[in-house]
Coordinates of C-alpha atoms in Angstrom, one line a residue:
X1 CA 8.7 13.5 18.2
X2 CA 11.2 16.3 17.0
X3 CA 12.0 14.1 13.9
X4 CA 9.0 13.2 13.5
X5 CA 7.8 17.1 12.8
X6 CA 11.1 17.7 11.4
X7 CA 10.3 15.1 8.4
X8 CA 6.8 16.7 7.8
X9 CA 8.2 19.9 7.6
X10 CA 10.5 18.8 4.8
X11 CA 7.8 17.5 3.1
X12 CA 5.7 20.7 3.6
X13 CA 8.6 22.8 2.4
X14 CA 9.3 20.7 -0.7
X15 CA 5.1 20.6 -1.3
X16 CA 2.8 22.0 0.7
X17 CA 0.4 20.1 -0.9
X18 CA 1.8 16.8 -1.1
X19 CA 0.8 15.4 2.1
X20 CA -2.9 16.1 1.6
X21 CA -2.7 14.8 -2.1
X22 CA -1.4 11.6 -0.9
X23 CA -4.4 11.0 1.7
X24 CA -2.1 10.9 4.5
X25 CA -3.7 10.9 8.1
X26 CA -3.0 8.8 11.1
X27 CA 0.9 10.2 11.6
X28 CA 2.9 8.2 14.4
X29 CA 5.9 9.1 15.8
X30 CA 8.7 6.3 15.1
X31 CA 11.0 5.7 18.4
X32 CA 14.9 5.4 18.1
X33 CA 16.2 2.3 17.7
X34 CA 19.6 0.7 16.7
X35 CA 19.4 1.5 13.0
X36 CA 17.6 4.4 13.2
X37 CA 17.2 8.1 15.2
X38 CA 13.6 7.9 14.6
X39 CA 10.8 8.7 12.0
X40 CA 7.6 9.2 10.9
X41 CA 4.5 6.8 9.9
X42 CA 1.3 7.3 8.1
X43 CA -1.7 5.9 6.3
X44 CA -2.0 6.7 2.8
X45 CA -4.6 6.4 0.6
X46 CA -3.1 8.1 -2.9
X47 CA -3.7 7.3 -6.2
X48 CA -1.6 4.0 -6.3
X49 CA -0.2 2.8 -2.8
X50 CA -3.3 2.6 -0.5
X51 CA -1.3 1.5 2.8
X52 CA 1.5 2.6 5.5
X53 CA 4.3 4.9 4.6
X54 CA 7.2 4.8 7.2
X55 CA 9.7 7.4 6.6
X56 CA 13.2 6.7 9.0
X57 CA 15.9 8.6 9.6
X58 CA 19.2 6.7 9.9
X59 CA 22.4 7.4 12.0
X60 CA 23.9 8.6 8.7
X61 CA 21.3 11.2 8.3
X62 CA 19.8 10.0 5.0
X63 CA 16.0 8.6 5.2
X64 CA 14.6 5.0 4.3
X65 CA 11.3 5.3 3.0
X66 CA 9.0 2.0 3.2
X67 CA 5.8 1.3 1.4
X68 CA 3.9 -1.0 3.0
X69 CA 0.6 -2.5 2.1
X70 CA -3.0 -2.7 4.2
X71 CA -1.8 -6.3 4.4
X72 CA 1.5 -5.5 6.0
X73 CA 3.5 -6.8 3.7
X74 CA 6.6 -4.4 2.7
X75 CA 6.0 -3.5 -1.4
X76 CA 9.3 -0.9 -1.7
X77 CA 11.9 -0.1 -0.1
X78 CA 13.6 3.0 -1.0
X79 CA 17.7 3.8 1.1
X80 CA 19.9 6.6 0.7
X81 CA 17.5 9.5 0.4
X82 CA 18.0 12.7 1.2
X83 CA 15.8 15.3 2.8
X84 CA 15.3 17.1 -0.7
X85 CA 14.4 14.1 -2.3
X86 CA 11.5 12.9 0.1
X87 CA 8.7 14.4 -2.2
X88 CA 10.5 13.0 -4.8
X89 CA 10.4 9.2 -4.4
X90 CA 6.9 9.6 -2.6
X91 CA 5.6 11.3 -5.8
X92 CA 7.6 8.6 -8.0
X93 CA 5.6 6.1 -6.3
X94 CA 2.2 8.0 -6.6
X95 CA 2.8 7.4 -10.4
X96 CA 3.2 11.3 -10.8

């Protein structure tokens, strides 16, 4: 849960506005798990993607963003990105 907060905070920080520009709503909590410390999930429904956005931090303390669609199928996959980058690569997606 920590991380989970922790992530949106970045966010927040980086944008305040981002989040609610992006539609988001329905945010889950990831659980640890071998490759990862945990994370954050959420519907989207922005100007392009329409679908999930799963945000995990790994054990290397960089994030993996995944875009995934209503479908469940996984469009992008972005590694390696760093906590001031996360508005970043979600706004590169958005098209903006």
């Amino acid at each position: 849960m920590e991380i989970a907060k922790t992530i949106i905070e970045q966010i927040k920080y980086a944008d305040k506005w981002a989040l609610m520009a992006y539609g988001s709503k329905n945010f889950i909590a990831l659980p640890e798990s071998k490759d990862f410390q945990g994370g954050l999930q959420f519907q989207c429904s922005g100007f392009k993607h329409k679908g999930t956005v799963r945000i995990q931090l790994k054990w290397i303390d960089t994030y993996t963003i995944s875009f995934i669609s209503k479908r469940g199928e996984t469009i992008k996959e972005v590694n390696d990105v760093y906590c001031d980058m996360l508005v970043d690569i979600l706004d590169w997606i958005e098209g903006k």
